[in-house]
mmCIF file of C-alpha atoms in Angstrom:
data_model
loop_
_atom_site.group_PDB
_atom_site.id
_atom_site.type_symbol
_atom_site.label_atom_id
_atom_site.label_comp_id
_atom_site.label_asym_id
_atom_site.label_seq_id
_atom_site.Cartn_x
_atom_site.Cartn_y
_atom_site.Cartn_z
ATOM 1 C CA MET X 1 12.596 13.733 15.378
ATOM 2 C CA VAL X 2 14.491 12.179 18.080
ATOM 3 C CA GLU X 3 16.815 14.528 19.623
ATOM 4 C CA ARG X 4 20.371 12.833 20.576
ATOM 5 C CA ARG X 5 23.462 13.896 22.063
ATOM 6 C CA LEU X 6 26.939 12.442 23.132
ATOM 7 C CA ALA X 7 27.208 12.846 26.834
ATOM 8 C CA ALA X 8 28.860 11.209 30.083
ATOM 9 C CA ILE X 9 26.384 10.098 32.447
ATOM 10 C CA LEU X 10 27.563 9.747 36.090
ATOM 11 C CA ALA X 11 25.130 7.576 38.392
ATOM 12 C CA ALA X 12 25.796 7.828 42.001
ATOM 13 C CA ASP X 13 24.223 6.650 45.170
ATOM 14 C CA VAL X 14 24.841 5.757 48.704
ATOM 15 C CA ALA X 15 25.979 2.200 49.605
ATOM 16 C CA GLY X 16 23.542 0.364 52.251
ATOM 17 C CA TYR X 17 21.293 3.493 52.186
ATOM 18 C CA SER X 18 18.551 1.578 53.689
ATOM 19 C CA ARG X 19 20.441 0.155 56.357
ATOM 20 C CA LEU X 20 21.802 3.720 57.243
ATOM 21 C CA VAL X 21 18.242 5.336 57.276
ATOM 22 C CA GLY X 22 16.890 2.551 59.535
ATOM 23 C CA ALA X 23 19.552 2.741 61.976
ATOM 24 C CA ASP X 24 19.243 6.701 62.011
ATOM 25 C CA GLU X 25 16.729 8.571 59.664
ATOM 26 C CA GLU X 26 17.314 12.056 60.708
ATOM 27 C CA GLY X 27 21.174 11.958 61.020
ATOM 28 C CA THR X 28 21.466 10.107 57.711
ATOM 29 C CA ILE X 29 19.418 12.471 55.743
ATOM 30 C CA ALA X 30 21.135 15.377 57.403
ATOM 31 C CA ARG X 31 24.441 14.210 56.815
ATOM 32 C CA LEU X 32 23.553 13.158 52.836
ATOM 33 C CA SER X 33 22.577 16.636 52.661
ATOM 34 C CA SER X 34 25.599 18.306 53.887
ATOM 35 C CA HIS X 35 27.913 16.153 51.482
ATOM 36 C CA ARG X 36 25.671 17.564 48.664
ATOM 37 C CA ARG X 37 25.426 20.920 49.688
ATOM 38 C CA ILE X 38 29.212 21.824 50.780
ATOM 39 C CA LEU X 39 30.926 18.806 48.411
ATOM 40 C CA ILE X 40 29.085 17.099 45.755
ATOM 41 C CA ASP X 41 26.859 19.851 44.372
ATOM 42 C CA PRO X 42 29.848 22.493 43.854
ATOM 43 C CA LYS X 43 31.868 19.629 42.417
ATOM 44 C CA ILE X 44 29.325 19.020 39.888
ATOM 45 C CA LYS X 45 29.011 22.506 38.981
ATOM 46 C CA GLN X 46 32.834 22.812 38.854
ATOM 47 C CA HIS X 47 33.073 20.357 36.322
ATOM 48 C CA HIS X 48 29.974 21.672 34.314
ATOM 49 C CA GLY X 49 27.762 18.790 35.225
ATOM 50 C CA ARG X 50 24.255 19.045 35.283
ATOM 51 C CA ILE X 51 21.941 17.005 37.530
ATOM 52 C CA VAL X 52 19.192 15.499 35.611
ATOM 53 C CA LYS X 53 17.501 13.723 38.476
ATOM 54 C CA THR X 54 17.757 12.653 42.121
ATOM 55 C CA THR X 55 15.934 10.067 44.241
ATOM 56 C CA GLY X 56 16.521 9.580 47.835
ATOM 57 C CA ASP X 57 20.106 8.504 47.862
ATOM 58 C CA GLY X 58 20.544 8.556 44.078
ATOM 59 C CA MET X 59 21.597 11.042 41.536
ATOM 60 C CA LEU X 60 21.873 11.189 37.684
ATOM 61 C CA ILE X 61 24.389 13.492 36.626
ATOM 62 C CA GLU X 62 25.113 14.458 32.612
ATOM 63 C CA PHE X 63 28.460 15.959 31.591
ATOM 64 C CA ALA X 64 29.455 17.274 28.128
ATOM 65 C CA SER X 65 32.912 15.614 28.825
ATOM 66 C CA ALA X 66 34.092 12.117 29.566
ATOM 67 C CA VAL X 67 37.180 13.885 31.117
ATOM 68 C CA ASP X 68 35.099 16.183 33.062
ATOM 69 C CA ALA X 69 32.966 13.465 34.669
ATOM 70 C CA VAL X 70 35.691 11.310 35.947
ATOM 71 C CA ARG X 71 37.657 14.046 37.228
ATOM 72 C CA CYS X 72 34.424 15.024 39.204
ATOM 73 C CA ALA X 73 33.863 11.506 40.450
ATOM 74 C CA ALA X 74 37.315 10.987 41.477
ATOM 75 C CA GLU X 75 37.566 14.175 43.348
ATOM 76 C CA ILE X 76 34.386 13.805 45.160
ATOM 77 C CA GLN X 77 35.300 10.024 46.308
ATOM 78 C CA ARG X 78 38.516 11.582 47.376
ATOM 79 C CA ALA X 79 37.226 14.347 49.290
ATOM 80 C CA MET X 80 34.671 11.892 50.901
ATOM 81 C CA VAL X 81 37.701 10.330 52.415
ATOM 82 C CA ASP X 82 38.456 13.142 54.472
ATOM 83 C CA ARG X 83 34.823 14.097 55.351
ATOM 84 C CA ASN X 84 34.244 10.523 56.521
ATOM 85 C CA ALA X 85 37.475 10.424 58.835
ATOM 86 C CA SER X 86 36.151 11.627 61.914
ATOM 87 C CA VAL X 87 32.376 9.895 61.356
ATOM 88 C CA PRO X 88 32.082 6.416 63.089
ATOM 89 C CA GLU X 89 32.070 4.028 60.760
ATOM 90 C CA GLU X 90 28.382 2.932 61.310
ATOM 91 C CA LYS X 91 27.170 6.316 60.387
ATOM 92 C CA ARG X 92 29.551 7.086 57.242
ATOM 93 C CA ILE X 93 28.074 7.976 53.777
ATOM 94 C CA THR X 94 30.126 6.148 51.451
ATOM 95 C CA LEU X 95 29.005 6.547 47.720
ATOM 96 C CA ARG X 96 29.187 4.217 44.678
ATOM 97 C CA THR X 97 29.573 6.039 41.327
ATOM 98 C CA GLY X 98 29.251 4.724 37.696
ATOM 99 C CA ILE X 99 30.218 6.564 34.364
ATOM 100 C CA ASN X 100 29.423 5.657 30.886
ATOM 101 C CA VAL X 101 29.308 7.650 27.602
ATOM 102 C CA GLY X 102 26.320 7.073 25.375
ATOM 103 C CA ASP X 103 24.386 8.673 22.399
ATOM 104 C CA ILE X 104 21.641 9.482 24.324
ATOM 105 C CA ILE X 105 17.988 10.401 23.505
ATOM 106 C CA VAL X 106 16.983 13.943 25.166
ATOM 107 C CA GLU X 107 13.382 14.466 25.950
ATOM 108 C CA GLY X 108 13.168 17.919 27.721
ATOM 109 C CA ASP X 109 15.380 17.941 30.583
ATOM 110 C CA ASP X 110 15.050 14.027 30.838
ATOM 111 C CA ILE X 111 17.610 11.895 29.315
ATOM 112 C CA LEU X 112 16.993 8.225 28.021
ATOM 113 C CA GLY X 113 18.656 5.122 26.537
ATOM 114 C CA ASP X 114 20.888 2.088 26.994
ATOM 115 C CA GLY X 115 23.830 4.654 27.357
ATOM 116 C CA VAL X 116 22.035 6.096 30.741
ATOM 117 C CA ASN X 117 21.063 2.509 31.981
ATOM 118 C CA VAL X 118 24.625 1.038 31.714
ATOM 119 C CA ALA X 119 25.737 4.179 33.899
ATOM 120 C CA ALA X 120 23.268 2.811 36.634
ATOM 121 C CA ARG X 121 24.426 -0.885 36.229
ATOM 122 C CA LEU X 122 28.266 0.648 36.244
ATOM 123 C CA GLU X 123 27.419 2.110 39.499
ATOM 124 C CA ALA X 124 25.925 -1.053 40.958
ATOM 125 C CA LEU X 125 29.255 -2.886 40.324
ATOM 126 C CA ALA X 126 31.316 -0.171 41.939
ATOM 127 C CA GLN X 127 33.052 -0.533 45.187
ATOM 128 C CA PRO X 128 31.789 1.593 47.720
ATOM 129 C CA GLY X 129 33.789 4.634 47.582
ATOM 130 C CA GLY X 130 35.271 3.791 44.190
ATOM 131 C CA VAL X 131 34.473 4.700 40.670
ATOM 132 C CA CYS X 132 33.349 2.551 37.737
ATOM 133 C CA ILE X 133 33.616 3.184 34.096
ATOM 134 C CA SER X 134 33.134 1.559 30.742
ATOM 135 C CA GLY X 135 35.527 0.666 28.309
ATOM 136 C CA THR X 136 34.348 3.602 25.977
ATOM 137 C CA VAL X 137 34.820 6.126 28.955
ATOM 138 C CA TYR X 138 38.311 4.351 29.614
ATOM 139 C CA ASP X 139 39.490 5.075 26.053
ATOM 140 C CA TYR X 140 38.499 8.873 26.327
ATOM 141 C CA ILE X 141 40.394 9.331 29.567
ATOM 142 C CA ARG X 142 43.526 7.008 29.412
ATOM 143 C CA ASP X 143 45.770 9.127 28.063
ATOM 144 C CA LYS X 144 44.235 12.601 29.825
ATOM 145 C CA LEU X 145 43.931 11.599 33.722
ATOM 146 C CA PRO X 146 46.589 9.704 35.230
ATOM 147 C CA LEU X 147 44.215 7.611 37.695
ATOM 148 C CA PRO X 148 44.994 4.099 38.329
ATOM 149 C CA PHE X 149 41.730 2.352 36.742
ATOM 150 C CA THR X 150 41.967 -1.334 36.600
ATOM 151 C CA ASP X 151 40.643 -3.816 33.881
ATOM 152 C CA GLN X 152 37.895 -5.783 35.083
ATOM 153 C CA GLY X 153 36.999 -7.580 32.038
ATOM 154 C CA GLU X 154 33.831 -7.743 30.072
ATOM 155 C CA GLN X 155 30.886 -8.140 32.136
ATOM 156 C CA THR X 156 27.126 -9.167 31.402
ATOM 157 C CA VAL X 157 24.792 -6.595 32.942
ATOM 158 C CA LYS X 158 20.952 -6.987 33.480
ATOM 159 C CA ASN X 159 18.708 -5.959 30.515
ATOM 160 C CA ILE X 160 21.743 -4.921 28.258
ATOM 161 C CA ALA X 161 22.111 -7.059 25.303
ATOM 162 C CA ARG X 162 26.024 -6.632 24.946
ATOM 163 C CA PRO X 163 28.333 -7.376 27.617
ATOM 164 C CA VAL X 164 30.094 -4.237 28.889
ATOM 165 C CA ARG X 165 33.896 -3.648 29.388
ATOM 166 C CA VAL X 166 34.296 -2.475 33.165
ATOM 167 C CA TYR X 167 37.226 -0.314 34.549
ATOM 168 C CA GLY X 168 37.483 0.118 38.377
ATOM 169 C CA LEU X 169 39.112 2.607 40.493
ATOM 170 C CA SER X 170 39.096 1.233 43.808
ATOM 171 C CA ALA X 171 38.535 2.906 47.375
ATOM 172 C CA GLU X 172 41.922 2.110 48.468
ATOM 173 C CA ALA X 173 43.252 3.573 45.082
ATOM 174 C CA VAL X 174 41.181 6.733 45.693
ATOM 175 C CA ALA X 175 42.674 7.306 49.316
ATOM 176 C CA SER X 176 45.911 7.159 47.865
ATOM 177 C CA LEU X 177 45.154 10.214 45.590
ATOM 178 C CA PRO X 178 46.596 13.693 46.260
ATOM 179 C CA GLU X 179 43.826 15.775 48.126
ATOM 180 C CA THR X 180 42.024 18.256 46.131
ATOM 181 C CA PRO X 181 40.471 21.383 47.467
ATOM 182 C CA THR X 182 36.886 20.793 47.939
ATOM 183 C CA SER X 183 35.782 24.745 47.932
ATOM 184 C CA VAL X 184 35.513 25.791 44.350
ATOM 185 C CA ASP X 185 36.961 29.248 45.121
ATOM 186 C CA ALA X 186 40.354 27.393 46.373
ATOM 187 C CA LEU X 187 40.734 25.412 43.256
ATOM 188 C CA SER X 188 43.560 26.031 41.091
ATOM 189 C CA PRO X 189 42.830 25.076 37.417
ATOM 190 C CA PRO X 190 42.220 21.316 37.107
ATOM 191 C CA GLU X 191 44.635 20.491 34.279
ATOM 192 C CA ARG X 192 47.565 21.662 36.613
ATOM 193 C CA ARG X 193 46.191 19.508 39.668
ATOM 194 C CA TRP X 194 45.723 16.392 37.547
ATOM 195 C CA ASP X 195 49.422 17.038 35.999
ATOM 196 C CA GLN X 196 50.795 16.752 39.520
ATOM 197 C CA LEU X 197 48.991 13.299 39.795
ATOM 198 C CA SER X 198 51.634 12.197 36.851
ATOM 199 C CA SER X 199 54.592 12.379 39.191
ATOM 200 C CA LEU X 200 52.797 9.496 41.314
ATOM 201 C CA MET H 1 40.567 25.689 32.469
ATOM 202 C CA VAL H 2 40.399 23.897 29.237
ATOM 203 C CA GLU H 3 36.755 23.566 27.848
ATOM 204 C CA ARG H 4 35.932 20.032 26.484
ATOM 205 C CA ARG H 5 32.994 18.410 24.937
ATOM 206 C CA LEU H 6 32.038 14.998 23.491
ATOM 207 C CA ALA H 7 31.527 15.276 19.781
ATOM 208 C CA ALA H 8 31.244 13.556 16.569
ATOM 209 C CA ILE H 9 33.526 15.188 13.894
ATOM 210 C CA LEU H 10 33.107 14.493 10.284
ATOM 211 C CA ALA H 11 35.968 15.340 7.889
ATOM 212 C CA ALA H 12 35.134 15.437 4.320
ATOM 213 C CA ASP H 13 37.086 16.310 1.045
ATOM 214 C CA VAL H 14 36.827 15.773 -2.572
ATOM 215 C CA ALA H 15 38.975 12.682 -4.221
ATOM 216 C CA GLY H 16 41.349 13.896 -6.513
ATOM 217 C CA TYR H 17 40.520 17.674 -6.175
ATOM 218 C CA SER H 18 43.854 18.950 -7.333
ATOM 219 C CA ARG H 19 43.304 16.915 -10.815
ATOM 220 C CA LEU H 20 39.869 18.144 -11.341
ATOM 221 C CA VAL H 21 40.824 21.786 -10.679
ATOM 222 C CA GLY H 22 43.857 21.329 -13.010
ATOM 223 C CA ALA H 23 41.769 19.939 -16.029
ATOM 224 C CA ASP H 24 38.748 22.543 -15.446
ATOM 225 C CA GLU H 25 39.217 25.220 -12.651
ATOM 226 C CA GLU H 26 35.936 27.306 -12.943
ATOM 227 C CA GLY H 27 33.496 24.175 -13.800
ATOM 228 C CA THR H 28 35.173 22.291 -10.793
ATOM 229 C CA ILE H 29 34.427 25.133 -8.359
ATOM 230 C CA ALA H 30 31.125 25.782 -9.693
ATOM 231 C CA ARG H 31 30.106 22.126 -9.329
ATOM 232 C CA LEU H 32 31.378 21.734 -5.769
ATOM 233 C CA SER H 33 29.821 24.869 -4.825
ATOM 234 C CA SER H 34 26.319 23.884 -6.323
ATOM 235 C CA HIS H 35 26.517 20.310 -4.294
ATOM 236 C CA ARG H 36 27.343 22.390 -1.075
ATOM 237 C CA ARG H 37 24.441 24.462 -1.804
ATOM 238 C CA ILE H 38 21.757 22.364 -2.797
ATOM 239 C CA LEU H 39 22.591 19.005 -1.009
ATOM 240 C CA ILE H 40 25.300 19.200 1.540
ATOM 241 C CA ASP H 41 24.651 22.615 3.685
ATOM 242 C CA PRO H 42 21.034 21.597 4.043
ATOM 243 C CA LYS H 43 22.054 17.970 5.280
ATOM 244 C CA ILE H 44 24.233 19.169 7.774
ATOM 245 C CA LYS H 45 21.724 21.647 8.721
ATOM 246 C CA GLN H 46 19.016 18.874 8.763
ATOM 247 C CA HIS H 47 21.163 16.592 11.288
ATOM 248 C CA HIS H 48 21.996 19.562 13.558
ATOM 249 C CA GLY H 49 25.850 19.693 12.605
ATOM 250 C CA ARG H 50 28.053 22.794 12.839
ATOM 251 C CA ILE H 51 30.809 23.745 10.040
ATOM 252 C CA VAL H 52 33.870 24.490 11.938
ATOM 253 C CA LYS H 53 35.927 25.216 9.091
ATOM 254 C CA THR H 54 36.029 24.700 5.160
ATOM 255 C CA THR H 55 39.327 24.608 3.096
ATOM 256 C CA GLY H 56 39.247 24.424 -0.836
ATOM 257 C CA ASP H 57 37.781 21.044 -0.779
ATOM 258 C CA GLY H 58 37.701 20.181 2.746
ATOM 259 C CA MET H 59 35.332 20.364 5.451
ATOM 260 C CA LEU H 60 35.203 19.768 9.141
ATOM 261 C CA ILE H 61 31.627 19.308 10.528
ATOM 262 C CA GLU H 62 30.836 18.932 14.410
ATOM 263 C CA PHE H 63 27.749 17.032 15.512
ATOM 264 C CA ALA H 64 26.516 16.455 19.160
ATOM 265 C CA SER H 65 25.373 13.142 18.296
ATOM 266 C CA ALA H 66 27.534 10.134 16.445
ATOM 267 C CA VAL H 67 24.099 9.013 14.965
ATOM 268 C CA ASP H 68 23.265 12.005 13.349
ATOM 269 C CA ALA H 69 26.920 12.425 12.114
ATOM 270 C CA VAL H 70 26.632 8.679 10.464
ATOM 271 C CA ARG H 71 23.261 9.398 9.079
ATOM 272 C CA CYS H 72 24.333 12.721 7.420
ATOM 273 C CA ALA H 73 27.353 11.297 5.722
ATOM 274 C CA ALA H 74 25.724 8.338 4.291
ATOM 275 C CA GLU H 75 23.003 10.404 3.197
ATOM 276 C CA ILE H 76 24.908 12.969 1.528
ATOM 277 C CA GLN H 77 27.240 9.986 -0.127
ATOM 278 C CA ARG H 78 23.917 8.180 -1.293
ATOM 279 C CA ALA H 79 22.550 11.552 -2.849
ATOM 280 C CA MET H 80 25.738 12.544 -4.497
ATOM 281 C CA VAL H 81 25.255 9.007 -6.557
ATOM 282 C CA ASP H 82 22.134 10.463 -8.310
ATOM 283 C CA ARG H 83 23.843 14.026 -8.642
ATOM 284 C CA ASN H 84 26.778 12.346 -10.492
ATOM 285 C CA ALA H 85 24.984 9.891 -12.733
ATOM 286 C CA SER H 86 24.395 12.374 -15.800
ATOM 287 C CA VAL H 87 27.976 13.847 -15.254
ATOM 288 C CA PRO H 88 30.882 12.594 -17.342
ATOM 289 C CA GLU H 89 33.106 10.561 -15.108
ATOM 290 C CA GLU H 90 36.219 12.828 -15.466
ATOM 291 C CA LYS H 91 34.026 15.765 -14.131
ATOM 292 C CA ARG H 92 32.390 14.034 -11.236
ATOM 293 C CA ILE H 93 33.073 15.361 -7.796
ATOM 294 C CA THR H 94 33.127 12.437 -5.255
ATOM 295 C CA LEU H 95 33.558 12.836 -1.477
ATOM 296 C CA ARG H 96 35.670 10.945 1.004
ATOM 297 C CA THR H 97 34.020 11.215 4.513
ATOM 298 C CA GLY H 98 35.527 10.150 7.942
ATOM 299 C CA ILE H 99 33.725 10.376 11.152
ATOM 300 C CA ASN H 100 35.134 9.976 14.592
ATOM 301 C CA VAL H 101 34.019 10.714 18.354
ATOM 302 C CA GLY H 102 36.458 12.583 20.689
ATOM 303 C CA ASP H 103 36.266 14.264 24.123
ATOM 304 C CA ILE H 104 37.606 17.078 22.033
ATOM 305 C CA ILE H 105 38.985 20.492 23.033
ATOM 306 C CA VAL H 106 37.146 23.703 22.300
ATOM 307 C CA GLU H 107 38.717 27.066 21.848
ATOM 308 C CA GLY H 108 36.154 29.564 20.879
ATOM 309 C CA ASP H 109 34.382 28.258 17.709
ATOM 310 C CA ASP H 110 37.327 25.956 16.932
ATOM 311 C CA ILE H 111 37.917 22.271 18.036
ATOM 312 C CA LEU H 112 41.164 20.709 18.551
ATOM 313 C CA GLY H 113 42.798 17.547 19.797
ATOM 314 C CA ASP H 114 43.395 13.927 18.757
ATOM 315 C CA GLY H 115 39.714 13.210 18.105
ATOM 316 C CA VAL H 116 39.978 15.822 15.469
ATOM 317 C CA ASN H 117 42.924 14.561 14.120
ATOM 318 C CA VAL H 118 41.603 10.775 13.920
ATOM 319 C CA ALA H 119 38.460 12.053 12.141
ATOM 320 C CA ALA H 120 40.912 13.514 9.600
ATOM 321 C CA ARG H 121 43.052 10.066 8.912
ATOM 322 C CA LEU H 122 39.832 8.385 8.708
ATOM 323 C CA GLU H 123 38.590 10.663 5.735
ATOM 324 C CA ALA H 124 42.076 9.708 4.070
ATOM 325 C CA LEU H 125 41.478 6.103 4.504
ATOM 326 C CA ALA H 126 37.631 6.397 3.097
ATOM 327 C CA GLN H 127 36.906 5.049 -0.383
ATOM 328 C CA PRO H 128 35.710 7.899 -2.594
ATOM 329 C CA GLY H 129 31.930 7.580 -2.446
ATOM 330 C CA GLY H 130 32.166 5.999 0.996
ATOM 331 C CA VAL H 131 32.260 6.506 4.764
ATOM 332 C CA CYS H 132 35.088 5.575 7.204
ATOM 333 C CA ILE H 133 34.326 5.603 10.837
ATOM 334 C CA SER H 134 36.239 4.829 13.983
ATOM 335 C CA GLY H 135 35.528 1.689 16.222
ATOM 336 C CA THR H 136 34.256 4.074 18.966
ATOM 337 C CA VAL H 137 31.655 5.522 16.303
ATOM 338 C CA TYR H 138 30.605 2.166 15.302
ATOM 339 C CA ASP H 139 29.980 0.907 18.890
ATOM 340 C CA TYR H 140 27.488 3.887 19.048
ATOM 341 C CA ILE H 141 25.812 3.395 15.701
ATOM 342 C CA ARG H 142 25.869 -0.607 15.312
ATOM 343 C CA ASP H 143 22.361 -1.076 17.046
ATOM 344 C CA LYS H 144 20.654 2.170 15.804
ATOM 345 C CA LEU H 145 21.560 2.370 11.997
ATOM 346 C CA PRO H 146 21.203 -0.634 9.820
ATOM 347 C CA LEU H 147 24.149 0.477 7.481
ATOM 348 C CA PRO H 148 26.449 -2.487 6.163
ATOM 349 C CA PHE H 149 29.698 -1.289 7.576
ATOM 350 C CA THR H 150 32.773 -3.833 7.427
ATOM 351 C CA ASP H 151 35.463 -4.186 9.813
ATOM 352 C CA GLN H 152 38.784 -3.108 8.447
ATOM 353 C CA GLY H 153 41.064 -3.839 11.548
ATOM 354 C CA GLU H 154 43.090 -2.004 13.608
ATOM 355 C CA GLN H 155 45.098 0.541 11.607
ATOM 356 C CA THR H 156 48.237 2.489 12.308
ATOM 357 C CA VAL H 157 47.682 6.249 11.455
ATOM 358 C CA LYS H 158 50.130 9.027 10.896
ATOM 359 C CA ASN H 159 50.839 10.618 14.364
ATOM 360 C CA ILE H 160 48.286 8.770 16.281
ATOM 361 C CA ALA H 161 49.807 6.889 19.249
ATOM 362 C CA ARG H 162 47.413 3.888 19.084
ATOM 363 C CA PRO H 163 46.241 2.000 16.370
ATOM 364 C CA VAL H 164 42.652 2.912 15.571
ATOM 365 C CA ARG H 165 39.693 0.110 14.503
ATOM 366 C CA VAL H 166 38.348 1.121 11.268
ATOM 367 C CA TYR H 167 34.871 0.280 9.758
ATOM 368 C CA GLY H 168 34.158 1.363 6.197
ATOM 369 C CA LEU H 169 30.989 1.769 4.371
ATOM 370 C CA SER H 170 32.214 1.359 0.634
ATOM 371 C CA ALA H 171 30.518 3.238 -2.428
ATOM 372 C CA GLU H 172 29.083 0.365 -3.799
ATOM 373 C CA ALA H 173 27.376 0.048 -0.577
ATOM 374 C CA VAL H 174 26.294 3.547 -0.560
ATOM 375 C CA ALA H 175 24.750 3.108 -4.037
ATOM 376 C CA SER H 176 22.753 0.139 -2.684
ATOM 377 C CA LEU H 177 21.180 2.192 -0.209
ATOM 378 C CA PRO H 178 17.586 3.274 -0.747
ATOM 379 C CA GLU H 179 17.160 6.778 -1.927
ATOM 380 C CA THR H 180 16.646 9.636 0.333
ATOM 381 C CA PRO H 181 15.105 12.866 -0.305
ATOM 382 C CA THR H 182 17.430 15.690 -0.744
ATOM 383 C CA SER H 183 15.383 18.701 0.290
ATOM 384 C CA VAL H 184 14.991 19.423 3.905
ATOM 385 C CA ASP H 185 11.331 20.021 3.445
ATOM 386 C CA ALA H 186 10.446 16.662 1.820
ATOM 387 C CA LEU H 187 12.004 14.393 4.530
ATOM 388 C CA SER H 188 9.772 12.346 6.736
ATOM 389 C CA PRO H 189 11.415 11.864 10.177
ATOM 390 C CA PRO H 190 14.546 10.299 10.114
ATOM 391 C CA GLU H 191 14.099 7.344 12.702
ATOM 392 C CA ARG H 192 11.428 6.202 10.155
ATOM 393 C CA ARG H 193 13.460 6.471 7.202
ATOM 394 C CA TRP H 194 16.362 4.199 8.718
ATOM 395 C CA ASP H 195 13.837 1.915 10.044
ATOM 396 C CA GLN H 196 12.885 1.060 6.591
ATOM 397 C CA LEU H 197 16.322 0.207 6.085
ATOM 398 C CA SER H 198 16.266 -2.606 8.450
ATOM 399 C CA SER H 199 13.884 -4.475 6.103
ATOM 400 C CA LEU H 200 16.872 -4.945 3.527
#
């Protein structure tokens, strides 16, 4: 019997990773490793995500909640702005993030199915520094997280039968969000933090 | 911090329960109890559902997968047709079922939030003997379960801010489904069983 579960899938990768590695292999890998250790992995943990797999510059993360997944992506992208502020532009590591919710197929620790593939396609559509989500995800978060996502219409993506409704949070919109603490210990409850955004 | 998770919520109740109890209190309660013991509870278990709470004639059940929740409801309704076949019409127990997917709030064993409330509203919209699902649920199952749900448009439901897209599986459509075994032990893998429906 096939095991299924509803999950929010966050796919992330580094924009122009091959170019960065080509220009500075050791430096790029060390910087990405540092972002992961200090920012990304703690944020994933804080929002109850599970890293399903990583490639050189890619990550696939599973969340039980769409709200948690979008919070996590937005907070990581916002914090990356600060982490990149003092880095020369040609050395900056900038992430693209895509989120979908699917009734996915579970095989051991791995997850499979259309719902996962769509997340990867959304990531490819995301602006570097931004967050791209499906219409399904948007429906779950629209009344819960005051983030200025914009409707980018229905888009046809590779190897997916139906067009996907796409909503994007631009890098500019991310940079305008209030700062969020990057250390898990320093965090106030997320509900309170995001409520503060409502006043924007 | 609020705990959230994506879940499929199945709300079920007995159509005309007060009338049935008024006409035959002990008989109605005994029949419902028998349906639960022999059919409903085993089906919920088989499809990995969790009974969150029960009222006199109502049940709220949580599933990790939308596909599992709809399979469970359709199989219960199909089996009820056979169980009612030899019962005089005025004594028949007929269920209404509604299913929604939500990014729900979890408090201990209880579940809360709009996602749960919508499931209860969908149940009230369901035809006795039928299954009513939200557009969100339909999107998860449309390519996975060959069940003849029909689009019933956007409907405004009590105390829910946005209209809900509603899809219904009528009692007539349920009765036309192939029989499914009611004993858990006798079941072949669900993937295979529902694949057989594709040939309809």
